[in-house]
Amino acid sequence: MLSWAVTFLILALIAAALGFGGIAGAAAGMAKILFFIFVILTVISFIFGRRKVP
């Protein structure tokens, strides 16, 4: 349990450093772009995955 607490502490410190440094806006923009790319790829994989292969 202590290892999880230390892991979340390190993640929180990294997130705080990025948030206070002004990089958060750029990271949010990239996250939006990647989200839509992966949604499109997921839909494409569902469409082509449902085809029956003889």
PDB file of C-alpha atoms in Angstrom:
ATOM      1  CA  MET A   1       0.000   0.000   0.000  1.00  0.00           C
ATOM      2  CA  LEU A   2       2.871   2.335   0.738  1.00  0.00           C
ATOM      3  CA  SER A   3       4.249   1.832  -2.763  1.00  0.00           C
ATOM      4  CA  TRP A   4       0.925   2.999  -4.248  1.00  0.00           C
ATOM      5  CA  ALA A   5       1.009   6.102  -2.055  1.00  0.00           C
ATOM      6  CA  VAL A   6       4.542   6.934  -3.175  1.00  0.00           C
ATOM      7  CA  THR A   7       3.593   6.337  -6.817  1.00  0.00           C
ATOM      8  CA  PHE A   8       0.605   8.694  -6.595  1.00  0.00           C
ATOM      9  CA  LEU A   9       2.737  11.278  -4.786  1.00  0.00           C
ATOM     10  CA  ILE A  10       5.265  11.260  -7.612  1.00  0.00           C
ATOM     11  CA  LEU A  11       2.491  11.488 -10.236  1.00  0.00           C
ATOM     12  CA  ALA A  12       0.903  14.396  -8.362  1.00  0.00           C
ATOM     13  CA  LEU A  13       4.228  16.242  -8.197  1.00  0.00           C
ATOM     14  CA  ILE A  14       4.798  15.762 -11.925  1.00  0.00           C
ATOM     15  CA  ALA A  15       1.245  16.932 -12.720  1.00  0.00           C
ATOM     16  CA  ALA A  16       1.697  19.984 -10.496  1.00  0.00           C
ATOM     17  CA  ALA A  17       4.996  20.874 -12.159  1.00  0.00           C
ATOM     18  CA  LEU A  18       3.433  20.624 -15.610  1.00  0.00           C
ATOM     19  CA  GLY A  19       0.301  22.504 -14.558  1.00  0.00           C
ATOM     20  CA  PHE A  20       2.148  25.366 -12.925  1.00  0.00           C
ATOM     21  CA  GLY A  21       4.637  25.559 -15.774  1.00  0.00           C
ATOM     22  CA  GLY A  22       2.068  26.470 -18.434  1.00  0.00           C
ATOM     23  CA  ILE A  23       2.481  23.235 -20.349  1.00  0.00           C
ATOM     24  CA  ALA A  24      -1.022  22.134 -19.366  1.00  0.00           C
ATOM     25  CA  GLY A  25      -2.680  23.967 -22.270  1.00  0.00           C
ATOM     26  CA  ALA A  26      -0.457  22.349 -24.863  1.00  0.00           C
ATOM     27  CA  ALA A  27      -0.879  18.928 -23.249  1.00  0.00           C
ATOM     28  CA  ALA A  28      -4.664  19.332 -23.230  1.00  0.00           C
ATOM     29  CA  GLY A  29      -4.632  20.244 -26.916  1.00  0.00           C
ATOM     30  CA  MET A  30      -2.559  17.199 -27.798  1.00  0.00           C
ATOM     31  CA  ALA A  31      -4.809  15.008 -25.638  1.00  0.00           C
ATOM     32  CA  LYS A  32      -7.896  16.189 -27.536  1.00  0.00           C
ATOM     33  CA  ILE A  33      -6.287  15.424 -30.889  1.00  0.00           C
ATOM     34  CA  LEU A  34      -5.134  11.977 -29.763  1.00  0.00           C
ATOM     35  CA  PHE A  35      -8.572  11.236 -28.293  1.00  0.00           C
ATOM     36  CA  PHE A  36     -10.315  11.879 -31.602  1.00  0.00           C
ATOM     37  CA  ILE A  37      -7.717   9.907 -33.544  1.00  0.00           C
ATOM     38  CA  PHE A  38      -8.194   6.887 -31.291  1.00  0.00           C
ATOM     39  CA  VAL A  39     -12.001   7.190 -31.426  1.00  0.00           C
ATOM     40  CA  ILE A  40     -11.845   7.144 -35.228  1.00  0.00           C
ATOM     41  CA  LEU A  41      -9.476   4.164 -35.202  1.00  0.00           C
ATOM     42  CA  THR A  42     -11.760   2.325 -32.779  1.00  0.00           C
ATOM     43  CA  VAL A  43     -14.801   2.857 -34.990  1.00  0.00           C
ATOM     44  CA  ILE A  44     -12.857   1.711 -38.054  1.00  0.00           C
ATOM     45  CA  SER A  45     -11.653  -1.416 -36.253  1.00  0.00           C
ATOM     46  CA  PHE A  46     -15.229  -2.220 -35.167  1.00  0.00           C
ATOM     47  CA  ILE A  47     -16.504  -1.824 -38.728  1.00  0.00           C
ATOM     48  CA  PHE A  48     -13.815  -3.956 -40.334  1.00  0.00           C
ATOM     49  CA  GLY A  49     -13.751  -6.445 -37.451  1.00  0.00           C
ATOM     50  CA  ARG A  50     -17.424  -7.347 -37.966  1.00  0.00           C
ATOM     51  CA  ARG A  51     -16.893  -8.529 -41.520  1.00  0.00           C
ATOM     52  CA  LYS A  52     -17.061 -12.272 -41.960  1.00  0.00           C
ATOM     53  CA  VAL A  53     -13.953 -13.778 -43.466  1.00  0.00           C
ATOM     54  CA  PRO A  54     -14.660 -16.800 -45.692  1.00  0.00           C
TER      55      PRO A  54
END
